[in-house]
Short mmCIF file of N, CA and C in Angstrom, two decimals:
data_model
loop_
_atom_site.label_atom_id
_atom_site.label_comp_id
_atom_site.label_asym_id
_atom_site.label_seq_id
_atom_site.Cartn_x
_atom_site.Cartn_y
_atom_site.Cartn_z
N UNK A 25 41.06 -14.36 26.00
CA UNK A 25 40.13 -14.41 25.51
C UNK A 25 38.79 -15.61 25.03
N UNK A 26 37.61 -15.01 24.74
CA UNK A 26 36.50 -16.66 24.34
C UNK A 26 37.40 -17.28 23.28
N UNK A 27 36.65 -18.28 23.60
CA UNK A 27 36.27 -19.09 22.41
C UNK A 27 35.09 -18.97 21.65
N UNK A 28 35.25 -19.12 20.05
CA UNK A 28 34.55 -18.60 18.86
C UNK A 28 33.51 -19.49 19.20
N UNK A 29 32.50 -19.39 18.88
CA UNK A 29 30.94 -21.14 18.65
C UNK A 29 30.88 -20.25 17.40
N UNK A 30 30.95 -21.10 16.72
CA UNK A 30 29.45 -21.06 14.96
C UNK A 30 28.32 -21.30 15.02
N UNK A 31 27.93 -22.70 16.26
CA UNK A 31 26.29 -23.10 16.09
C UNK A 31 26.18 -21.98 16.98
N UNK A 32 24.88 -20.93 15.86
CA UNK A 32 23.74 -20.27 17.15
C UNK A 32 22.54 -21.41 17.83
N UNK A 33 21.96 -20.91 18.58
CA UNK A 33 21.69 -21.50 19.37
C UNK A 33 20.39 -20.30 20.53
N UNK A 34 19.20 -20.92 20.32
CA UNK A 34 18.09 -20.25 21.38
C UNK A 34 18.26 -20.23 22.58
N UNK A 35 18.15 -18.89 23.57
CA UNK A 35 18.40 -19.26 25.03
C UNK A 35 17.54 -20.34 25.20
N UNK A 36 18.39 -20.88 26.80
CA UNK A 36 17.42 -22.00 27.79
C UNK A 36 15.94 -21.45 28.11
N UNK A 37 15.18 -22.14 27.91
CA UNK A 37 13.57 -21.90 27.80
C UNK A 37 13.28 -20.90 26.83
N UNK A 38 13.73 -20.42 26.26
CA UNK A 38 13.37 -19.76 24.93
C UNK A 38 12.64 -20.55 23.73
N UNK A 39 12.81 -22.51 23.93
CA UNK A 39 11.47 -22.75 22.82
C UNK A 39 10.36 -23.81 23.80
N UNK A 40 9.27 -24.04 23.98
CA UNK A 40 8.78 -24.71 24.36
C UNK A 40 8.06 -25.65 24.10
N UNK A 41 7.65 -26.17 24.25
CA UNK A 41 7.03 -27.63 23.79
C UNK A 41 5.09 -26.92 23.25
N UNK A 42 4.49 -27.58 22.63
CA UNK A 42 3.39 -26.55 22.85
C UNK A 42 2.64 -27.86 23.18
N UNK A 43 1.23 -26.43 23.72
CA UNK A 43 0.29 -27.87 24.70
C UNK A 43 -0.35 -28.80 24.40
N UNK A 44 -0.74 -30.10 24.81
CA UNK A 44 -1.01 -30.86 23.78
C UNK A 44 -1.99 -30.74 24.73
N UNK A 45 -3.72 -30.81 24.35
CA UNK A 45 -4.90 -30.44 24.70
C UNK A 45 -5.97 -31.60 24.19
N UNK A 46 -6.54 -32.31 25.34
CA UNK A 46 -7.73 -33.09 24.33
C UNK A 46 -6.85 -34.31 24.43
N UNK A 47 -6.08 -34.78 25.09
CA UNK A 47 -5.74 -35.91 25.93
C UNK A 47 -5.37 -36.45 26.76
N UNK A 48 -6.90 -37.01 27.14
CA UNK A 48 -6.85 -37.22 28.70
C UNK A 48 -7.35 -37.09 29.73
N UNK A 49 -7.82 -37.42 30.90
CA UNK A 49 -7.91 -36.57 32.33
C UNK A 49 -7.15 -36.54 32.72
N UNK A 50 -5.97 -37.32 32.41
CA UNK A 50 -4.74 -37.71 33.06
C UNK A 50 -3.66 -36.36 32.86
N UNK A 51 -4.12 -36.05 31.41
CA UNK A 51 -3.53 -35.03 31.57
C UNK A 51 -3.40 -32.81 31.73
N UNK A 52 -4.30 -33.60 32.27
CA UNK A 52 -4.75 -32.07 32.66
C UNK A 52 -5.36 -30.88 32.07
N UNK A 53 -5.47 -31.38 30.79
CA UNK A 53 -5.63 -30.28 29.79
C UNK A 53 -6.68 -31.71 29.26
N UNK A 54 -7.01 -32.50 29.88
CA UNK A 54 -8.29 -33.37 28.81
C UNK A 54 -9.97 -32.71 29.12
N UNK A 55 -10.70 -33.31 28.41
CA UNK A 55 -12.15 -33.42 28.35
C UNK A 55 -12.96 -31.53 28.09
N UNK A 56 -12.42 -30.66 28.27
CA UNK A 56 -12.91 -29.68 28.03
C UNK A 56 -11.93 -28.82 27.30
N UNK A 57 -10.64 -29.48 26.83
CA UNK A 57 -9.22 -29.24 26.49
C UNK A 57 -9.05 -27.83 26.98
N UNK A 58 -9.50 -27.17 28.24
CA UNK A 58 -8.93 -25.87 28.58
C UNK A 58 -9.46 -25.13 28.16
N UNK A 59 -10.77 -24.92 27.69
CA UNK A 59 -11.53 -24.03 27.15
C UNK A 59 -13.58 -23.91 28.44
N UNK A 60 -13.01 -24.48 29.01
CA UNK A 60 -13.97 -24.35 30.39
C UNK A 60 -15.16 -24.97 29.90
N UNK A 61 -16.17 -24.20 30.50
CA UNK A 61 -17.28 -25.57 30.62
C UNK A 61 -18.86 -24.24 29.83
N UNK A 62 -18.61 -25.23 28.24
CA UNK A 62 -19.44 -24.24 27.48
C UNK A 62 -19.41 -22.83 27.16
N UNK A 63 -20.46 -22.16 26.79
CA UNK A 63 -20.13 -20.55 25.98
C UNK A 63 -19.29 -20.46 25.06
N UNK A 64 -19.39 -18.97 25.03
CA UNK A 64 -19.74 -18.82 23.36
C UNK A 64 -17.30 -19.07 23.09
N UNK A 65 -16.97 -18.26 24.62
CA UNK A 65 -15.88 -19.38 23.88
C UNK A 65 -15.53 -20.53 23.52
N UNK A 66 -15.54 -21.14 23.93
CA UNK A 66 -15.37 -22.85 24.12
C UNK A 66 -15.93 -23.47 22.69
N UNK A 67 -16.45 -22.67 21.97
CA UNK A 67 -16.82 -23.17 20.42
C UNK A 67 -15.90 -22.82 20.14
N UNK A 68 -15.84 -23.69 18.46
CA UNK A 68 -14.84 -23.66 17.60
C UNK A 68 -15.31 -22.49 16.95
N UNK A 69 -14.42 -22.09 15.90
CA UNK A 69 -14.37 -20.58 15.22
C UNK A 69 -13.62 -20.19 16.23
N UNK A 70 -14.27 -18.44 15.39
CA UNK A 70 -13.19 -17.05 16.23
C UNK A 70 -14.41 -17.05 17.42
N UNK A 71 -13.83 -16.24 18.45
CA UNK A 71 -14.24 -16.42 19.88
C UNK A 71 -14.81 -15.11 19.69
N UNK A 72 -15.25 -14.24 18.89
CA UNK A 72 -15.13 -13.33 18.40
C UNK A 72 -15.92 -13.21 17.61
N UNK A 73 -17.41 -13.12 16.89
CA UNK A 73 -17.72 -13.24 15.82
C UNK A 73 -17.27 -11.37 14.81
N UNK A 74 -16.84 -10.74 15.05
CA UNK A 74 -16.46 -9.56 14.36
C UNK A 74 -15.84 -8.31 15.38
N UNK A 75 -15.16 -7.01 14.13
CA UNK A 75 -14.31 -6.09 15.39
C UNK A 75 -15.16 -5.67 15.71
N UNK A 76 -15.45 -4.91 16.70
CA UNK A 76 -16.42 -4.08 17.00
C UNK A 76 -17.58 -4.76 18.04
N UNK A 77 -17.81 -6.58 18.15
CA UNK A 77 -18.71 -6.70 18.60
C UNK A 77 -18.86 -6.28 20.19
N UNK A 78 -19.72 -6.16 20.55
CA UNK A 78 -19.99 -5.93 21.92
C UNK A 78 -21.27 -7.11 22.90
N UNK A 79 -20.84 -8.21 22.42
CA UNK A 79 -21.73 -9.51 23.66
C UNK A 79 -23.64 -9.23 22.65
N UNK A 80 -23.66 -9.01 21.79
CA UNK A 80 -24.90 -8.98 21.27
C UNK A 80 -25.73 -8.08 22.14
N UNK A 81 -24.80 -6.81 22.64
CA UNK A 81 -24.64 -5.14 22.86
C UNK A 81 -25.09 -4.51 21.60
N UNK A 82 -25.97 -3.03 21.17
CA UNK A 82 -25.34 -2.90 19.77
C UNK A 82 -23.75 -1.83 20.19
N UNK A 83 -23.20 -1.93 19.43
CA UNK A 83 -21.59 -1.93 19.32
C UNK A 83 -21.76 0.34 19.34
N UNK A 84 -20.26 0.52 19.61
CA UNK A 84 -19.77 2.12 19.72
C UNK A 84 -20.89 2.82 18.12
N UNK A 85 -20.04 1.82 17.06
CA UNK A 85 -19.93 2.49 15.95
C UNK A 85 -21.48 2.65 14.97
N UNK A 86 -22.46 1.36 15.60
CA UNK A 86 -23.61 1.88 15.45
C UNK A 86 -24.43 2.93 16.26
N UNK A 87 -24.14 2.29 17.47
CA UNK A 87 -24.57 3.70 18.27
C UNK A 87 -24.87 5.60 18.39
N UNK A 88 -23.53 5.71 17.52
CA UNK A 88 -23.16 7.13 17.75
C UNK A 88 -24.18 7.39 16.28
N UNK A 89 -23.97 8.64 16.14
CA UNK A 89 -24.70 9.05 15.05
C UNK A 89 -23.43 9.17 13.49
N UNK A 90 -23.54 9.49 12.88
CA UNK A 90 -23.02 9.51 11.67
C UNK A 90 -23.13 11.19 11.28
N UNK A 91 -22.12 11.69 10.86
CA UNK A 91 -22.01 13.36 10.75
C UNK A 91 -20.60 13.72 10.59
N UNK A 92 -20.90 14.91 9.89
CA UNK A 92 -19.95 15.74 8.74
C UNK A 92 -20.02 14.89 7.47
N UNK A 93 -18.63 16.00 6.68
CA UNK A 93 -18.47 14.94 5.51
C UNK A 93 -16.87 14.49 5.38
N UNK A 94 -16.46 13.33 4.43
CA UNK A 94 -15.64 13.80 4.07
C UNK A 94 -14.74 13.28 2.28
N UNK A 95 -13.41 13.78 2.58
CA UNK A 95 -14.07 14.05 0.69
C UNK A 95 -12.54 12.50 0.10
N UNK A 96 -12.45 11.59 1.24
CA UNK A 96 -11.89 10.64 0.73
C UNK A 96 -12.85 10.61 -0.46
N UNK A 97 -13.18 9.98 -0.89
CA UNK A 97 -14.07 9.43 -2.38
C UNK A 97 -13.71 10.76 -3.43
N UNK A 98 -13.04 11.64 -3.22
CA UNK A 98 -13.30 11.97 -4.16
C UNK A 98 -11.54 12.76 -4.20
N UNK A 99 -10.63 12.42 -3.53
CA UNK A 99 -9.25 12.18 -2.88
C UNK A 99 -8.92 12.19 -4.50
N UNK A 100 -7.26 12.26 -5.10
CA UNK A 100 -6.51 12.56 -6.11
C UNK A 100 -5.67 11.48 -5.79
N UNK A 101 -5.40 10.74 -6.39
CA UNK A 101 -4.27 9.48 -6.46
C UNK A 101 -3.17 9.68 -7.15
N UNK A 102 -1.86 9.71 -7.48
CA UNK A 102 -0.70 9.84 -8.07
C UNK A 102 0.57 8.48 -8.01
N UNK A 103 0.48 8.38 -8.80
CA UNK A 103 1.63 7.56 -9.16
C UNK A 103 2.95 8.29 -9.20
N UNK A 104 4.31 8.16 -8.36
CA UNK A 104 5.25 9.37 -8.45
C UNK A 104 6.64 7.91 -9.26
N UNK A 105 6.77 8.67 -9.89
CA UNK A 105 7.99 8.24 -10.95
C UNK A 105 9.03 9.47 -11.00
N UNK A 106 10.21 8.93 -10.30
CA UNK A 106 11.01 9.66 -10.22
C UNK A 106 12.18 10.02 -11.92
N UNK A 107 12.82 11.41 -11.69
CA UNK A 107 13.63 11.55 -12.70
C UNK A 107 14.56 10.91 -12.91
N UNK A 108 15.29 9.88 -11.89
CA UNK A 108 16.57 9.27 -12.62
C UNK A 108 15.45 7.40 -12.62
N UNK A 109 14.56 7.34 -12.17
CA UNK A 109 14.04 6.15 -13.54
C UNK A 109 13.76 6.10 -14.32
N UNK A 110 12.85 7.48 -15.05
CA UNK A 110 13.34 7.84 -15.72
C UNK A 110 14.21 7.72 -16.74
N UNK A 111 15.77 8.26 -16.22
CA UNK A 111 16.83 8.14 -17.02
C UNK A 111 17.98 6.95 -17.06
N UNK A 112 16.80 6.06 -16.50
CA UNK A 112 17.33 5.04 -17.06
C UNK A 112 16.40 4.07 -17.49
N UNK A 113 15.35 4.43 -17.98
CA UNK A 113 14.19 3.39 -18.79
C UNK A 113 13.96 3.64 -20.11
N UNK A 114 14.21 5.01 -20.29
CA UNK A 114 14.57 5.92 -21.40
C UNK A 114 15.27 6.51 -22.37
N UNK A 115 14.95 6.74 -24.04
CA UNK A 115 16.56 6.95 -24.54
C UNK A 115 16.20 8.06 -24.44
N UNK A 116 16.57 8.64 -25.27
CA UNK A 116 17.04 10.17 -25.45
C UNK A 116 16.20 10.83 -26.70
N UNK A 117 15.59 11.54 -26.12
CA UNK A 117 14.34 12.17 -27.44
C UNK A 117 13.39 10.74 -27.47
N UNK A 118 13.16 10.17 -26.32
CA UNK A 118 11.49 9.70 -26.37
C UNK A 118 10.36 10.35 -25.91
N UNK A 119 8.86 10.26 -25.93
CA UNK A 119 8.27 11.33 -25.01
C UNK A 119 7.46 10.10 -23.75
N UNK A 120 7.90 11.07 -22.66
CA UNK A 120 7.12 9.85 -21.75
C UNK A 120 5.97 10.34 -21.63
N UNK A 121 5.17 9.89 -21.46
CA UNK A 121 3.80 9.56 -21.88
C UNK A 121 3.54 8.46 -20.53
N UNK A 122 1.87 8.61 -20.68
CA UNK A 122 0.85 7.34 -19.67
C UNK A 122 1.10 5.86 -21.23
N UNK A 123 1.06 5.81 -22.83
CA UNK A 123 1.39 4.83 -22.65
C UNK A 123 2.53 4.26 -22.99
N UNK A 124 3.81 5.32 -22.49
CA UNK A 124 4.98 4.63 -23.26
C UNK A 124 5.23 4.54 -21.15
N UNK A 125 4.62 4.78 -20.32
CA UNK A 125 5.08 4.19 -19.13
C UNK A 125 4.63 2.54 -19.00
N UNK A 126 3.45 2.78 -19.47
CA UNK A 126 1.97 1.69 -19.76
C UNK A 126 3.77 0.44 -19.57
N UNK A 127 3.99 0.69 -21.10
CA UNK A 127 4.60 0.36 -22.65
C UNK A 127 6.61 -0.38 -21.23
N UNK A 128 7.20 1.04 -20.83
CA UNK A 128 8.38 0.42 -20.50
C UNK A 128 8.19 -0.48 -18.75
N UNK A 129 7.10 -0.53 -18.56
CA UNK A 129 6.43 -1.32 -16.93
C UNK A 129 6.35 -0.67 -15.56
N UNK A 130 6.23 0.25 -16.40
CA UNK A 130 6.04 1.73 -14.94
C UNK A 130 4.92 1.38 -13.81
N UNK A 131 3.37 1.16 -15.35
CA UNK A 131 2.43 1.25 -14.19
C UNK A 131 1.90 -0.01 -14.91
N UNK A 132 0.44 -0.22 -14.06
CA UNK A 132 -0.27 -0.84 -14.95
C UNK A 132 -1.02 0.04 -15.62
N UNK A 133 -1.63 -1.12 -17.32
CA UNK A 133 -2.98 -0.48 -17.89
C UNK A 133 -4.00 -0.19 -17.36
N UNK A 134 -4.39 -1.17 -16.74
CA UNK A 134 -5.58 -0.99 -15.45
C UNK A 134 -5.35 0.52 -14.89
N UNK A 135 -4.33 1.32 -14.51
CA UNK A 135 -4.01 1.83 -13.30
C UNK A 135 -5.08 3.55 -13.72
N UNK A 136 -5.92 3.76 -13.02
CA UNK A 136 -6.50 5.30 -13.53
C UNK A 136 -6.11 6.13 -12.41
N UNK A 137 -5.20 6.27 -11.61
CA UNK A 137 -4.54 7.04 -10.60
C UNK A 137 -3.91 8.49 -11.84
N UNK A 138 -2.98 9.01 -11.34
CA UNK A 138 -3.09 10.45 -11.98
C UNK A 138 -1.48 10.26 -12.40
N UNK A 139 -0.49 10.57 -12.44
CA UNK A 139 0.99 10.68 -12.54
C UNK A 139 1.78 11.63 -13.03
N UNK A 140 3.20 11.49 -11.50
CA UNK A 140 3.39 12.87 -11.19
C UNK A 140 5.17 12.72 -11.67
N UNK A 141 5.84 13.35 -11.75
CA UNK A 141 7.16 13.03 -12.26
C UNK A 141 8.16 14.14 -10.45
N UNK A 142 8.74 13.26 -10.25
CA UNK A 142 9.50 14.13 -8.89
C UNK A 142 11.32 13.78 -9.53
N UNK A 143 11.66 15.31 -8.30
CA UNK A 143 12.75 15.33 -9.09
C UNK A 143 14.44 14.85 -8.51
N UNK A 144 14.09 13.41 -7.75
CA UNK A 144 15.20 12.56 -7.32
C UNK A 144 16.10 12.07 -8.56
N UNK A 145 17.07 12.45 -8.09
CA UNK A 145 17.95 11.80 -9.11
C UNK A 145 18.48 12.91 -10.28
N UNK A 146 19.57 12.80 -11.48
CA UNK A 146 19.79 13.05 -12.38
C UNK A 146 19.55 13.31 -13.59
N UNK A 147 19.67 13.81 -14.69
CA UNK A 147 19.16 13.62 -15.54
C UNK A 147 19.45 13.87 -17.07
N UNK A 148 20.15 13.15 -18.08
CA UNK A 148 20.79 13.99 -19.26
C UNK A 148 20.24 13.54 -20.40
N UNK A 149 19.92 12.61 -20.89
CA UNK A 149 19.16 12.73 -21.72
C UNK A 149 18.12 13.30 -22.35
N UNK A 150 17.53 14.15 -23.03
CA UNK A 150 16.56 15.18 -23.60
C UNK A 150 14.88 14.39 -24.38
N UNK A 151 14.08 14.79 -23.04
CA UNK A 151 13.09 13.92 -23.21
C UNK A 151 11.29 14.60 -23.05
N UNK A 152 10.70 14.28 -23.53
CA UNK A 152 9.15 15.16 -24.17
C UNK A 152 8.61 14.54 -22.83
N UNK A 153 8.35 15.12 -21.84
CA UNK A 153 7.18 14.66 -20.58
C UNK A 153 5.79 15.45 -20.68
N UNK A 154 5.20 14.33 -20.69
CA UNK A 154 3.73 14.98 -20.62
C UNK A 154 2.95 14.23 -19.49
N UNK A 155 2.60 14.77 -18.71
CA UNK A 155 2.29 13.49 -16.94
C UNK A 155 1.35 14.79 -16.72
N UNK A 156 0.73 14.22 -15.92
CA UNK A 156 -0.32 15.28 -15.11
C UNK A 156 0.05 16.30 -13.63
N UNK A 157 0.82 15.55 -13.44
CA UNK A 157 1.83 16.72 -12.34
C UNK A 157 3.39 16.28 -12.40
N UNK A 158 4.25 18.10 -12.92
CA UNK A 158 5.86 17.50 -12.10
C UNK A 158 6.03 18.58 -10.91
N UNK A 159 6.52 17.87 -10.37
CA UNK A 159 7.32 19.12 -9.48
C UNK A 159 8.20 20.09 -9.53
N UNK A 160 8.71 21.26 -9.11
CA UNK A 160 8.96 21.94 -9.88
C UNK A 160 11.27 21.79 -10.27
N UNK A 161 11.72 21.33 -8.81
CA UNK A 161 12.86 20.27 -9.10
C UNK A 161 12.62 19.59 -10.83
N UNK A 162 12.07 18.54 -11.30
CA UNK A 162 11.63 17.77 -11.60
C UNK A 162 11.42 18.26 -12.85
N UNK A 163 10.57 19.47 -13.47
CA UNK A 163 10.30 20.53 -14.25
C UNK A 163 12.15 21.31 -14.81
N UNK A 164 13.07 22.01 -13.70
CA UNK A 164 13.57 22.26 -13.62
C UNK A 164 14.80 21.40 -14.50
N UNK A 165 15.50 20.18 -13.99
CA UNK A 165 16.21 19.03 -14.43
C UNK A 165 15.89 18.78 -15.86
N UNK A 166 15.10 18.32 -16.72
CA UNK A 166 14.39 17.77 -17.20
C UNK A 166 14.17 19.25 -18.33
N UNK A 167 14.26 20.36 -18.00
CA UNK A 167 14.46 21.61 -19.37
C UNK A 167 16.14 21.95 -19.55
N UNK A 168 16.71 21.56 -18.30
CA UNK A 168 17.76 22.14 -18.55
C UNK A 168 18.33 20.73 -18.65
N UNK A 169 18.30 19.97 -18.93
CA UNK A 169 18.93 18.68 -19.80
C UNK A 169 18.36 19.01 -21.73
N UNK A 170 17.41 20.15 -21.96
CA UNK A 170 17.25 19.80 -23.04
C UNK A 170 15.95 19.33 -23.48
N UNK A 171 15.22 18.95 -22.04
CA UNK A 171 13.52 18.40 -22.62
C UNK A 171 12.69 19.76 -22.58
N UNK A 172 11.35 18.85 -22.65
CA UNK A 172 10.01 20.06 -22.04
C UNK A 172 9.28 19.38 -21.08
N UNK A 173 8.08 19.70 -20.54
CA UNK A 173 7.42 19.65 -19.75
C UNK A 173 6.23 19.88 -20.14
N UNK A 174 4.67 19.43 -20.27
CA UNK A 174 3.98 20.49 -20.60
C UNK A 174 2.73 19.26 -19.80
N UNK A 175 2.07 19.23 -18.94
CA UNK A 175 1.27 19.19 -18.54
C UNK A 175 -0.74 18.42 -18.82
N UNK A 176 -0.62 17.39 -18.64
CA UNK A 176 -1.68 16.64 -20.14
C UNK A 176 -3.55 16.73 -19.82
N UNK A 177 -3.70 17.23 -20.73
CA UNK A 177 -5.35 17.75 -20.37
C UNK A 177 -6.15 16.81 -19.89
N UNK A 178 -7.02 17.43 -19.46
CA UNK A 178 -7.69 16.52 -18.30
C UNK A 178 -9.11 15.82 -18.98
N UNK A 179 -9.70 14.55 -19.26
CA UNK A 179 -10.64 14.68 -19.41
C UNK A 179 -12.56 15.31 -19.15
N UNK A 180 -12.69 16.27 -19.72
CA UNK A 180 -13.86 16.21 -18.55
C UNK A 180 -14.82 16.03 -19.30
N UNK A 181 -16.84 15.67 -18.39
CA UNK A 181 -17.59 15.39 -18.80
C UNK A 181 -17.67 15.50 -19.61
N UNK A 182 -18.31 16.60 -20.47
CA UNK A 182 -18.86 17.33 -21.80
C UNK A 182 -17.43 16.53 -23.29
N UNK A 183 -16.93 17.08 -22.87
CA UNK A 183 -16.12 16.14 -24.24
C UNK A 183 -16.19 14.81 -24.26
N UNK A 184 -17.11 14.11 -24.03
CA UNK A 184 -16.79 12.52 -23.54
C UNK A 184 -18.47 12.71 -24.18
N UNK A 185 -18.83 13.70 -24.08
CA UNK A 185 -20.07 13.08 -24.62
C UNK A 185 -20.07 13.18 -25.86
#
């Protein structure tokens, strides 16, 4: 049976000493320090000015026409909270809404995302849930425990006037 050695070490040749550049001509990496003579790559700073740079040629992303429509600015983002998280942080009979979730530290007070409750875990407490969206399984579990689920009304531009 092989003897047990508790000292870990890297394999032979895994750890190399760094190249010491610019330490005289006899070192092999003196004068230009391995960067060749003149040119963009020999200068300090980044060797390429930005991602997509093509050496002064008009970059591909600027040569091709912009086309089509993106729904990205209009997408809805949700903060997802599971039923087991509500079970852990809320007491029996409490209301789960944006203000209570901020108070319990689930979401930031500056958060603008919508809130969705998902059905991972179990719940035994009777909670009143008022959020933007609820999964079918979460709704069933909350109602089975004796709680109620209502969808929060969205603010329209007309009601703000």
